[in-house]
Amino acid sequence: MTSKACAAWPVRDPVSVTETPLPPGAPADVVEYIPQGAPFSDEQRAWLNGFFAGLLSRLPADQALPPLPAAADPAFRDPMTDGDDDGAPWHDPSLALADRMEMAKDRPLRRRMMAAMAQQDCGQCGYTCETYANEIAQHAEERLNLCVPGGKETARMLKKLIEEMGGGATDPDEEMARAAAKAAARLEPGAPVERGYSREMPVEARFLSRTLLNKGASEKSTWHVEIDLGGSGLDYAVGDSLGVYPVNDAALVSAVIGAINAPPDFPVAGSTLADVLAHDMSLGAAPDMLFELISYIVGGERRAKAKALAQGADPDGDAATLDVLAAVRKFPGIRPDPEAFVECLDALQPRLYSISSSPKLDPHRLTLTVDRVRYEIDGRMRLGVASTFLSGRIAPGAPLKIYIQRAHDFALPADPAIPIIMVGPGTGVAPFRAFLQERTITRAPGDAWLFFGHQRSACDFFYERELAALRECQSLTRLSLAWSRDRETPKTYVQDRMLAEADELWAWLQRGAHFYVCGDAKRMAADVEKAVIAVAVDRGKMTETQAKDFVADLKKTGRYQADVY
């Protein structure tokens, strides 16, 4: 294919590892307390030897040294060497938690921890599902609530697994061993963390603008958001995501403070209650610890109900709807200490959005495609904290905390001549807009096919003019559309369009095309994969088992990539 100049967008001018010291108090000549065969690296073993030597050197001279736990003790067992898992079959975001745990029930503990994650590898926790589980198993990560997609369900399962690992033990020797193991795990060398490329080290950028993408009588509210990276020092690549630290809605913060009968300016953690609730604490799903606190404040039936909620029960059938405000209102009249109240809440987590622009268009400007989340429960409007922050509350020119989340195996082919097939309904089109910008600007010769869909063609055709310009300049070879609520046509989803164009889809795959899908993990992405399998069966004359193996091989070789949420 010959690429031509494209008018879809006006191109803007681009504006040592150190030695780990021994623990304090450790003697210079360290006795080998940790055997060579123990499951630790040389650096970990040296640190542990110094730790125990310094500790034991403080004992009275006439006191016998206590025996160290045996290597078979669970506290010293290497959690990374247990068993095989047949490729982690539970690593499927369309599976329910109960099904994932059933598949992993006979696996090592760290693999069951992985199965408890939401399986999206979205990076919001700062890890992949596997590495987050490994860090917890090695005592290097204490936080169990970082899996945003998994929410309370994942956090509760991790807590249960931690208890199985002995997380609640209070024996001094075991506690000492666990503390040493945690410290040693943190000695493992890792990639250096740069400011702006980790949830732990965000940087400040500037919010520029937002533009509504829907038209007319659309039932949706989706926004094109632009952010200025100038001065942040950040760079990114197509396929990356942007982590955004939102601010809670001021009206919600006021309502929560009113519900606990506390003054907004009550001092908390060097700030005020109102400021901490706005910027630092999650006001979404009520955590179990909040119900535990409430159970100590109320009595009788209300105490029993609060304790049941704290243990994951659902005495009134409304547990899934209880955010922090609803939880407090469920027990009217309570006046918890504001500091204790804050300590029971989860931290406000960043939210990740697929970047919808290429840095080759403008390295200092980044765009997102954001669907505003709003829904009503019991007469009260609930708002998505980050989506409503970006689509309404933050003012143009205001600063916001962000970081770049590098993509996990979601990128254009290294060879620009390789064809690409992109399936991105709704906001799932975001990374593919970036892909197409990149391929247009670099004059990539490879064909590109986009499947896009939404509810109504007249209202919800995002970036319609851009896509038309890309078709005109041949950067977008093929565009297939699916509308689920158009009156003039039958209800159609992207997977239906794929099956309707199966001959051409199979021909592209046989030409070596890379296949991409972005969007809803639970339904759409699973249905798209089923459609690819069906095409392989029908057009490739494969058995279903062969077709599944074909798709699995596409994934292993990097030809089937997903960015799902």
Coordinates of C-alpha atoms in Angstrom, one line a residue:
M1 CA 0.0 0.0 0.0
T2 CA 1.3 3.5 -0.8
S3 CA 0.7 6.0 2.0
K4 CA -0.2 9.5 1.2
A5 CA -0.1 12.8 3.2
C6 CA -3.1 12.8 5.5
A7 CA -5.3 15.6 6.7
A8 CA -6.7 13.8 9.7
W9 CA -4.7 15.8 12.1
P10 CA -2.6 19.0 11.7
V11 CA 1.0 18.1 12.7
R12 CA 2.4 20.4 15.3
D13 CA 6.1 21.2 15.8
P14 CA 7.5 19.2 18.6
V15 CA 7.8 21.7 21.1
S16 CA 24.7 2.0 39.6
V17 CA 23.9 -0.6 42.0
T18 CA 25.5 0.0 45.4
E19 CA 26.5 -2.6 48.0
T20 CA 23.8 -3.3 50.5
P21 CA 25.1 -2.3 54.0
L22 CA 24.8 -4.8 56.9
P23 CA 22.1 -4.1 59.4
P24 CA 23.0 -1.7 62.3
G25 CA 24.8 -3.6 65.1
A26 CA 26.1 -6.5 62.8
P27 CA 29.7 -7.4 63.5
A28 CA 32.3 -7.1 60.7
D29 CA 33.1 -10.9 60.7
V30 CA 29.7 -12.3 60.0
V31 CA 28.9 -15.9 61.0
E32 CA 27.1 -18.0 58.4
Y33 CA 23.7 -18.5 60.0
I34 CA 21.9 -19.0 56.7
P35 CA 23.1 -22.2 54.9
Q36 CA 24.3 -22.0 51.3
G37 CA 21.4 -24.2 50.2
A38 CA 18.7 -21.9 51.6
P39 CA 16.4 -20.3 48.9
F40 CA 18.0 -16.8 49.0
S41 CA 20.3 -14.9 46.6
D42 CA 23.9 -14.1 47.7
E43 CA 22.8 -10.6 48.6
Q44 CA 19.8 -11.8 50.6
R45 CA 21.9 -14.4 52.5
A46 CA 24.6 -11.8 53.3
W47 CA 21.9 -9.4 54.7
L48 CA 20.2 -12.1 56.7
N49 CA 23.5 -13.3 58.2
G50 CA 24.2 -9.8 59.3
F51 CA 20.7 -9.3 60.6
F52 CA 20.9 -12.4 62.9
A53 CA 24.5 -11.8 63.9
G54 CA 23.7 -8.2 65.0
L55 CA 20.6 -9.5 66.8
L56 CA 22.2 -12.4 68.6
S57 CA 25.3 -10.3 69.6
R58 CA 23.1 -8.4 72.0
L59 CA 22.4 -11.6 74.1
P60 CA 24.1 -12.0 77.5
A61 CA 27.4 -14.0 77.1
D62 CA 26.0 -16.8 79.3
Q63 CA 22.8 -17.3 77.4
A64 CA 22.6 -20.0 74.8
L65 CA 21.7 -19.0 71.3
P66 CA 18.2 -19.9 70.3
P67 CA 17.8 -22.4 67.5
L68 CA 16.8 -20.9 64.1
P69 CA 13.7 -22.3 62.5
A70 CA 14.3 -25.3 60.3
A71 CA 14.5 -24.7 56.5
A72 CA 11.3 -26.6 56.1
D73 CA 9.5 -23.9 58.1
P74 CA 6.9 -22.1 55.9
A75 CA 8.5 -18.8 56.8
F76 CA 11.7 -19.9 55.1
R77 CA 10.3 -21.9 52.2
D78 CA 10.9 -20.2 48.9
P79 CA 7.4 -19.4 47.6
M80 CA 8.7 -19.0 44.0
T81 CA 9.8 -22.6 43.5
D82 CA 6.6 -24.5 44.1
G83 CA 5.2 -26.6 41.3
D84 CA 3.9 -26.2 37.8
D85 CA 0.7 -24.5 36.8
D86 CA 0.1 -25.5 33.1
G87 CA 0.4 -22.0 31.9
A88 CA -2.0 -20.4 34.5
P89 CA -5.3 -21.3 32.8
W90 CA -7.2 -19.1 35.3
H91 CA -5.5 -16.0 33.7
D92 CA -8.7 -15.1 31.9
P93 CA -10.6 -11.9 32.8
S94 CA -13.9 -13.3 31.6
L95 CA -13.9 -15.9 34.4
A96 CA -15.6 -15.3 37.7
L97 CA -13.5 -15.3 40.8
A98 CA -15.0 -18.6 42.1
D99 CA -14.2 -20.3 38.8
R100 CA -10.6 -19.0 38.8
M101 CA -10.1 -20.2 42.4
E102 CA -11.5 -23.6 41.6
M103 CA -9.0 -23.9 38.7
A104 CA -6.1 -23.0 41.0
K105 CA -7.2 -24.8 44.1
D106 CA -4.4 -27.5 43.9
R107 CA -1.7 -25.0 42.9
P108 CA 0.9 -23.4 45.1
L109 CA -0.2 -20.5 47.3
R110 CA 1.4 -17.7 45.1
R111 CA -0.6 -19.1 42.1
R112 CA -3.8 -19.0 44.0
M113 CA -3.0 -15.4 44.9
M114 CA -2.6 -14.7 41.2
A115 CA -5.9 -16.4 40.5
A116 CA -7.5 -14.0 43.0
M117 CA -6.5 -11.0 40.9
A118 CA -8.9 -9.6 38.2
Q119 CA -6.6 -11.1 35.4
Q120 CA -6.5 -7.9 33.4
D121 CA -2.8 -7.1 33.8
C122 CA -3.9 -3.5 33.6
G123 CA -1.0 -2.2 35.7
Q124 CA -3.2 -0.1 38.1
C125 CA -1.7 -1.9 41.0
G126 CA 1.8 -1.1 39.8
Y127 CA 2.4 -4.8 38.8
T128 CA 1.1 -7.5 36.6
C129 CA -1.3 -10.0 38.2
E130 CA 1.5 -12.5 38.5
T131 CA 4.1 -10.1 39.9
Y132 CA 1.7 -8.6 42.4
A133 CA 0.9 -12.1 43.7
N134 CA 4.6 -12.9 43.9
E135 CA 5.4 -9.8 45.8
I136 CA 2.7 -10.6 48.4
A137 CA 3.8 -14.2 48.7
Q138 CA 7.4 -13.0 49.4
H139 CA 6.2 -10.6 52.0
A140 CA 7.5 -7.7 49.9
E141 CA 4.1 -6.1 49.4
E142 CA 1.7 -5.6 52.3
R143 CA -1.2 -3.8 50.5
L144 CA -3.9 -6.2 49.5
N145 CA -6.3 -3.7 48.0
L146 CA -4.4 -2.5 45.0
C147 CA -6.3 -4.5 42.4
V148 CA -8.8 -1.9 41.3
P149 CA -10.8 -4.1 38.8
G150 CA -11.0 -6.9 41.4
G151 CA -12.1 -4.5 44.2
K152 CA -13.3 -5.9 47.6
E153 CA -13.7 -9.4 46.1
T154 CA -10.0 -9.7 45.3
A155 CA -8.9 -8.0 48.6
R156 CA -11.0 -10.4 50.7
M157 CA -9.7 -13.5 48.9
L158 CA -6.1 -12.3 49.3
K159 CA -6.7 -11.7 53.0
K160 CA -8.0 -15.3 53.3
L161 CA -4.9 -16.6 51.5
I162 CA -2.6 -14.5 53.7
E163 CA -4.3 -16.1 56.8
E164 CA -3.6 -19.5 55.3
M165 CA 0.1 -18.4 54.9
G166 CA 0.1 -17.6 58.7
G167 CA -0.4 -13.8 58.2
G168 CA -2.1 -13.5 61.5
A169 CA 0.5 -15.3 63.6
T170 CA 2.0 -13.5 66.7
D171 CA 4.8 -16.0 67.6
P172 CA 7.9 -13.8 68.2
D173 CA 10.3 -16.1 66.3
E174 CA 7.9 -16.4 63.4
E175 CA 7.4 -12.6 63.3
M176 CA 11.2 -12.1 63.4
A177 CA 11.6 -14.6 60.5
R178 CA 8.9 -12.9 58.5
A179 CA 10.4 -9.4 59.0
A180 CA 13.8 -10.7 57.9
A181 CA 12.3 -12.4 54.8
K182 CA 10.5 -9.2 53.9
A183 CA 13.6 -7.1 54.2
A184 CA 15.6 -9.6 52.2
A185 CA 13.0 -9.7 49.5
R186 CA 13.4 -6.0 49.1
L187 CA 17.1 -6.4 48.5
E188 CA 16.4 -8.1 45.1
P189 CA 17.7 -5.7 42.4
G190 CA 15.0 -4.3 40.2
A191 CA 14.6 -1.8 37.5
P192 CA 15.1 1.7 38.8
V193 CA 11.8 3.6 39.3
E194 CA 11.8 6.9 37.5
R195 CA 9.6 9.9 38.4
G196 CA 6.5 9.9 36.3
Y197 CA 6.6 6.2 35.3
S198 CA 5.2 4.6 38.5
R199 CA 2.1 5.1 40.6
E200 CA 4.4 5.6 43.5
M201 CA 6.1 8.6 41.8
P202 CA 3.6 10.7 39.8
V203 CA 4.4 14.1 38.3
E204 CA 2.4 17.2 37.6
A205 CA 0.9 18.0 34.2
R206 CA -1.6 20.5 33.1
F207 CA -5.2 19.8 32.0
L208 CA -5.9 21.6 28.7
S209 CA -9.4 20.9 27.4
R210 CA -12.3 18.4 27.0
T211 CA -14.7 18.0 24.0
L212 CA -17.9 16.0 24.0
L213 CA -17.7 13.3 21.3
N214 CA -21.4 12.3 21.4
K215 CA -24.0 14.1 19.5
G216 CA -27.8 14.6 19.6
A217 CA -29.8 12.3 21.7
S218 CA -27.0 10.0 22.8
E219 CA -27.4 8.1 26.0
K220 CA -23.7 8.3 26.6
S221 CA -21.3 11.1 27.7
T222 CA -17.9 10.5 26.2
W223 CA -15.1 13.1 26.1
H224 CA -11.9 13.8 24.2
V225 CA -9.5 15.0 26.8
E226 CA -6.2 16.9 26.1
I227 CA -3.3 17.1 28.6
D228 CA -0.2 19.2 28.4
L229 CA 3.0 17.3 29.2
G230 CA 5.3 20.3 28.7
G231 CA 7.6 20.6 31.7
S232 CA 6.8 17.2 33.1
G233 CA 9.7 15.5 31.4
L234 CA 7.6 12.6 30.4
D235 CA 7.7 10.7 27.1
Y236 CA 5.4 7.9 26.0
A237 CA 4.7 5.4 23.2
V238 CA 1.6 4.3 21.5
G239 CA 0.0 1.5 23.5
D240 CA 0.9 3.1 26.8
S241 CA -1.6 4.2 29.4
L242 CA -1.9 7.3 31.5
G243 CA -2.4 7.0 35.3
V244 CA -4.5 9.8 36.7
Y245 CA -4.8 10.7 40.4
P246 CA -8.3 12.1 40.6
V247 CA -9.9 14.3 43.3
N248 CA -13.2 13.3 44.9
D249 CA -16.3 15.3 44.2
A250 CA -16.6 18.1 46.7
A251 CA -20.4 17.5 47.2
L252 CA -19.7 13.8 48.1
V253 CA -16.9 14.8 50.5
S254 CA -19.3 17.3 52.3
A255 CA -22.0 14.7 52.5
V256 CA -19.7 12.1 54.1
I257 CA -18.5 14.7 56.6
G258 CA -22.0 15.6 57.4
A259 CA -23.0 12.0 57.9
I260 CA -20.4 11.4 60.6
N261 CA -21.2 14.7 62.3
A262 CA -17.6 15.9 62.1
P263 CA -16.2 19.4 61.4
P264 CA -14.5 19.7 57.9
D265 CA -11.5 21.4 59.4
F266 CA -10.8 18.7 62.0
P267 CA -7.0 18.1 61.9
V268 CA -6.0 14.8 60.3
A269 CA -2.5 13.7 59.2
G270 CA -1.2 17.3 59.1
S271 CA -4.1 18.5 57.0
T272 CA -7.9 18.8 57.4
L273 CA -10.5 16.1 57.3
A274 CA -12.1 17.6 54.2
D275 CA -8.8 17.8 52.3
V276 CA -7.7 14.3 53.2
L277 CA -11.1 12.9 52.1
A278 CA -10.9 14.8 48.9
H279 CA -7.4 13.9 47.8
D280 CA -6.2 10.8 49.6
M281 CA -9.1 8.5 50.5
S282 CA -11.4 6.3 48.4
L283 CA -15.1 7.1 48.9
G284 CA -16.2 4.2 46.7
A285 CA -17.0 0.7 47.9
A286 CA -17.1 0.7 51.8
P287 CA -14.2 -1.4 53.1
D288 CA -14.7 -4.1 55.6
M289 CA -12.7 -2.2 58.2
L290 CA -15.3 0.6 58.2
F291 CA -18.0 -1.9 59.2
E292 CA -15.7 -3.2 61.8
L293 CA -15.3 0.3 63.3
I294 CA -19.0 0.8 63.1
S295 CA -19.6 -2.4 65.0
Y296 CA -17.7 -1.0 68.0
I297 CA -19.8 2.2 68.0
V298 CA -23.4 0.7 67.7
G299 CA -25.1 -2.0 69.7
G300 CA -27.7 -4.7 69.5
E301 CA -29.0 -5.7 66.1
R302 CA -27.1 -2.9 64.4
R303 CA -23.8 -4.3 65.8
A304 CA -24.6 -7.8 64.5
K305 CA -25.4 -6.3 61.1
A306 CA -22.2 -4.3 61.0
K307 CA -20.1 -7.3 62.0
A308 CA -21.8 -9.4 59.3
L309 CA -21.0 -6.8 56.7
A310 CA -17.4 -6.7 57.9
Q311 CA -17.1 -10.4 57.4
G312 CA -18.4 -10.2 53.8
A313 CA -22.0 -11.2 54.5
D314 CA -25.0 -9.4 53.1
P315 CA -27.7 -9.3 55.8
D316 CA -30.0 -6.8 53.9
G317 CA -29.2 -7.7 50.3
D318 CA -27.6 -4.3 49.7
A319 CA -23.9 -4.9 50.4
A320 CA -22.9 -4.4 46.8
T321 CA -24.4 -0.9 46.7
L322 CA -22.8 0.4 49.9
D323 CA -20.2 3.1 49.2
V324 CA -18.7 5.0 52.1
L325 CA -21.6 7.5 52.3
A326 CA -24.3 4.8 52.0
A327 CA -22.5 2.7 54.7
V328 CA -22.5 5.6 57.1
R329 CA -26.1 6.5 56.4
K330 CA -27.1 2.9 57.0
F331 CA -26.1 3.4 60.7
P332 CA -27.5 6.9 61.3
G333 CA -26.3 8.9 64.4
I334 CA -22.8 7.4 64.6
R335 CA -20.0 9.9 65.4
P336 CA -16.7 8.1 64.9
D337 CA -13.5 9.8 65.7
P338 CA -12.5 11.4 62.4
E339 CA -8.9 10.1 62.5
A340 CA -10.2 6.5 63.2
F341 CA -12.7 6.9 60.4
V342 CA -10.0 7.9 57.9
E343 CA -7.8 5.0 59.0
C344 CA -10.5 2.6 58.1
L345 CA -10.8 3.8 54.5
D346 CA -8.9 2.6 51.5
A347 CA -6.4 4.9 49.8
L348 CA -7.7 6.7 46.7
Q349 CA -6.2 4.7 43.8
P350 CA -5.1 6.2 40.4
R351 CA -7.1 5.3 37.3
L352 CA -5.6 4.2 34.0
Y353 CA -6.7 5.3 30.6
S354 CA -5.5 4.1 27.2
I355 CA -3.7 7.0 25.5
S356 CA -5.4 8.0 22.3
S357 CA -2.6 10.0 20.6
S358 CA 0.9 9.4 19.2
P359 CA 3.8 11.4 20.5
K360 CA 5.0 11.7 16.9
L361 CA 2.1 14.1 16.3
D362 CA 3.0 16.3 19.3
P363 CA 5.3 14.9 22.1
H364 CA 4.1 17.5 24.6
R365 CA 0.4 16.9 24.2
L366 CA -1.4 13.7 25.2
T367 CA -5.1 12.8 24.7
L368 CA -7.5 10.4 26.3
T369 CA -11.0 9.1 25.4
V370 CA -13.1 9.1 28.6
D371 CA -16.6 7.7 29.2
R372 CA -18.2 9.6 32.0
V373 CA -19.5 7.0 34.6
R374 CA -22.9 7.9 36.2
Y375 CA -25.6 5.7 37.6
E376 CA -28.4 5.9 40.1
I377 CA -28.9 3.7 43.2
D378 CA -31.7 4.3 45.6
G379 CA -32.4 7.8 44.2
R380 CA -28.8 8.9 44.6
M381 CA -26.5 9.6 41.6
R382 CA -23.2 7.8 41.9
L383 CA -20.3 9.2 39.9
G384 CA -17.1 7.6 38.7
V385 CA -14.4 9.4 40.5
A386 CA -11.8 9.8 37.7
S387 CA -14.2 10.0 34.7
T388 CA -16.3 12.8 36.2
F389 CA -13.1 14.5 37.4
L390 CA -11.7 14.6 33.9
S391 CA -15.0 15.2 32.1
G392 CA -16.3 17.9 34.3
R393 CA -14.7 19.0 37.6
I394 CA -11.2 19.9 36.7
A395 CA -10.8 23.3 35.1
P396 CA -8.7 24.0 32.0
G397 CA -5.2 25.1 33.0
A398 CA -5.4 23.3 36.3
P399 CA -2.6 20.9 37.4
L400 CA -3.2 17.2 37.9
K401 CA -1.0 14.3 39.1
I402 CA -0.2 11.7 36.4
Y403 CA 2.2 9.0 35.4
I404 CA 2.9 6.9 32.3
Q405 CA 2.1 3.2 32.6
R406 CA 4.2 1.4 30.1
A407 CA 2.3 -1.1 28.0
H408 CA 2.4 -4.8 28.8
D409 CA 2.7 -6.5 25.4
F410 CA 0.5 -4.1 23.6
A411 CA 2.3 -2.4 20.7
L412 CA 2.5 -2.0 17.0
P413 CA 4.5 -4.6 15.1
A414 CA 8.2 -3.8 14.7
D415 CA 7.8 -4.2 11.0
P416 CA 5.6 -1.4 9.7
A417 CA 4.6 -3.5 6.6
I418 CA 2.7 -6.1 8.7
P419 CA -1.1 -5.7 8.5
I420 CA -3.0 -4.9 11.7
I421 CA -6.6 -5.7 12.7
M422 CA -8.0 -3.5 15.5
V423 CA -11.2 -4.2 17.4
G424 CA -12.2 -1.3 19.6
P425 CA -15.9 -0.5 20.3
G426 CA -16.7 2.6 22.3
T427 CA -13.8 4.1 24.2
G428 CA -11.9 0.9 23.1
V429 CA -11.0 2.9 20.0
A430 CA -8.6 5.0 22.0
P431 CA -5.3 3.2 21.5
F432 CA -6.1 2.5 17.8
R433 CA -6.5 6.2 17.2
A434 CA -3.0 6.4 18.5
F435 CA -1.8 3.5 16.3
L436 CA -3.3 5.1 13.2
Q437 CA -1.7 8.4 14.0
E438 CA 1.6 6.8 14.4
R439 CA 1.3 4.7 11.1
T440 CA 0.2 7.8 9.2
I441 CA 3.0 10.0 10.4
T442 CA 5.7 7.3 9.8
R443 CA 4.1 6.4 6.4
A444 CA 3.9 2.8 7.4
P445 CA 3.1 0.7 4.3
G446 CA 1.1 -2.0 6.2
D447 CA -2.7 -2.3 5.8
A448 CA -4.9 -1.4 8.8
W449 CA -8.4 -2.6 9.5
L450 CA -10.6 -1.1 12.3
F451 CA -13.8 -2.6 13.8
F452 CA -15.6 0.1 15.6
G453 CA -19.1 0.0 17.2
H454 CA -21.4 1.7 19.6
Q455 CA -25.1 2.3 20.2
R456 CA -26.2 4.7 17.4
S457 CA -24.4 5.8 14.3
A458 CA -25.9 9.3 14.3
C459 CA -24.9 10.0 17.9
D460 CA -21.9 7.8 18.9
F461 CA -19.5 7.7 16.0
F462 CA -16.4 8.9 17.7
Y463 CA -13.7 10.6 15.5
E464 CA -15.9 10.1 12.4
R465 CA -14.2 12.9 10.4
E466 CA -10.7 11.7 11.4
L467 CA -11.5 8.1 10.3
A468 CA -12.9 9.4 7.0
A469 CA -9.7 11.3 6.4
L470 CA -7.6 8.2 7.2
R471 CA -9.7 6.2 4.7
E472 CA -9.1 8.9 2.1
C473 CA -5.3 8.9 2.6
Q474 CA -5.3 5.1 2.7
S475 CA -3.8 4.9 6.2
L476 CA -6.9 3.1 7.2
T477 CA -7.5 0.4 4.6
R478 CA -10.8 -1.0 5.9
L479 CA -13.4 0.3 8.4
S480 CA -16.2 -2.0 9.7
L481 CA -18.9 -0.5 11.8
A482 CA -21.4 -2.1 14.2
W483 CA -24.4 -0.3 15.8
S484 CA -26.4 -2.0 18.5
R485 CA -29.4 0.4 18.8
D486 CA -30.0 1.9 15.3
R487 CA -33.6 1.5 14.4
E488 CA -32.9 1.0 10.7
T489 CA -30.6 -2.0 11.1
P490 CA -30.6 -5.2 13.3
K491 CA -28.7 -5.1 16.6
T492 CA -25.1 -5.6 15.6
Y493 CA -21.9 -5.9 17.7
V494 CA -18.3 -5.9 16.6
Q495 CA -18.1 -9.7 16.9
D496 CA -21.1 -10.0 14.6
R497 CA -19.4 -7.8 12.1
M498 CA -16.2 -10.0 12.3
L499 CA -18.3 -13.1 11.6
A500 CA -20.0 -11.4 8.7
E501 CA -16.6 -10.6 7.2
A502 CA -15.0 -13.9 8.0
D503 CA -13.5 -14.6 4.6
E504 CA -11.5 -11.3 4.6
L505 CA -10.6 -11.6 8.3
W506 CA -9.2 -15.1 7.8
A507 CA -7.3 -13.9 4.7
W508 CA -5.6 -11.1 6.7
L509 CA -4.7 -13.5 9.5
Q510 CA -3.1 -15.8 6.9
R511 CA -1.1 -12.9 5.6
G512 CA 0.4 -12.5 9.1
A513 CA -1.8 -9.7 10.4
H514 CA -1.5 -8.8 14.1
F515 CA -4.8 -8.8 15.9
Y516 CA -5.7 -6.3 18.7
V517 CA -8.7 -5.9 20.9
C518 CA -9.4 -3.1 23.4
G519 CA -12.4 -2.6 25.7
D520 CA -14.6 -4.5 28.1
A521 CA -12.8 -7.6 29.5
K522 CA -15.8 -9.5 30.9
R523 CA -18.0 -9.7 27.7
M524 CA -16.8 -8.0 24.6
A525 CA -13.2 -9.2 24.6
A526 CA -14.3 -12.8 25.4
D527 CA -16.9 -12.6 22.6
V528 CA -14.3 -11.3 20.1
E529 CA -12.0 -14.2 20.9
K530 CA -14.8 -16.6 20.4
A531 CA -15.5 -15.0 17.0
V532 CA -11.8 -15.5 16.0
I533 CA -12.1 -19.1 17.0
A534 CA -15.3 -19.5 15.0
V535 CA -13.6 -18.0 11.9
A536 CA -10.7 -20.4 12.3
V537 CA -13.1 -23.3 12.5
D538 CA -15.3 -22.2 9.6
R539 CA -12.7 -20.7 7.2
G540 CA -9.6 -22.5 8.4
K541 CA -11.3 -25.9 8.5
M542 CA -10.0 -26.5 12.0
T543 CA -11.6 -28.5 14.8
E544 CA -12.5 -26.3 17.8
T545 CA -9.5 -27.6 19.7
Q546 CA -7.2 -26.7 16.8
A547 CA -8.8 -23.3 16.5
K548 CA -8.3 -22.6 20.2
D549 CA -4.7 -23.7 19.9
F550 CA -4.3 -21.4 16.9
V551 CA -5.5 -18.4 18.9
A552 CA -3.3 -19.5 21.8
D553 CA -0.3 -19.6 19.4
L554 CA -1.2 -16.1 18.1
K555 CA -1.0 -14.8 21.7
K556 CA 2.3 -16.6 22.5
T557 CA 3.9 -15.1 19.4
G558 CA 2.6 -11.6 20.0
R559 CA 0.1 -11.6 17.2
Y560 CA -3.0 -11.4 19.4
Q561 CA -2.8 -8.6 21.9
A562 CA -5.4 -7.2 24.3
D563 CA -5.8 -4.0 26.3
V564 CA -8.9 -4.8 28.4
Y565 CA -10.6 -3.3 31.5

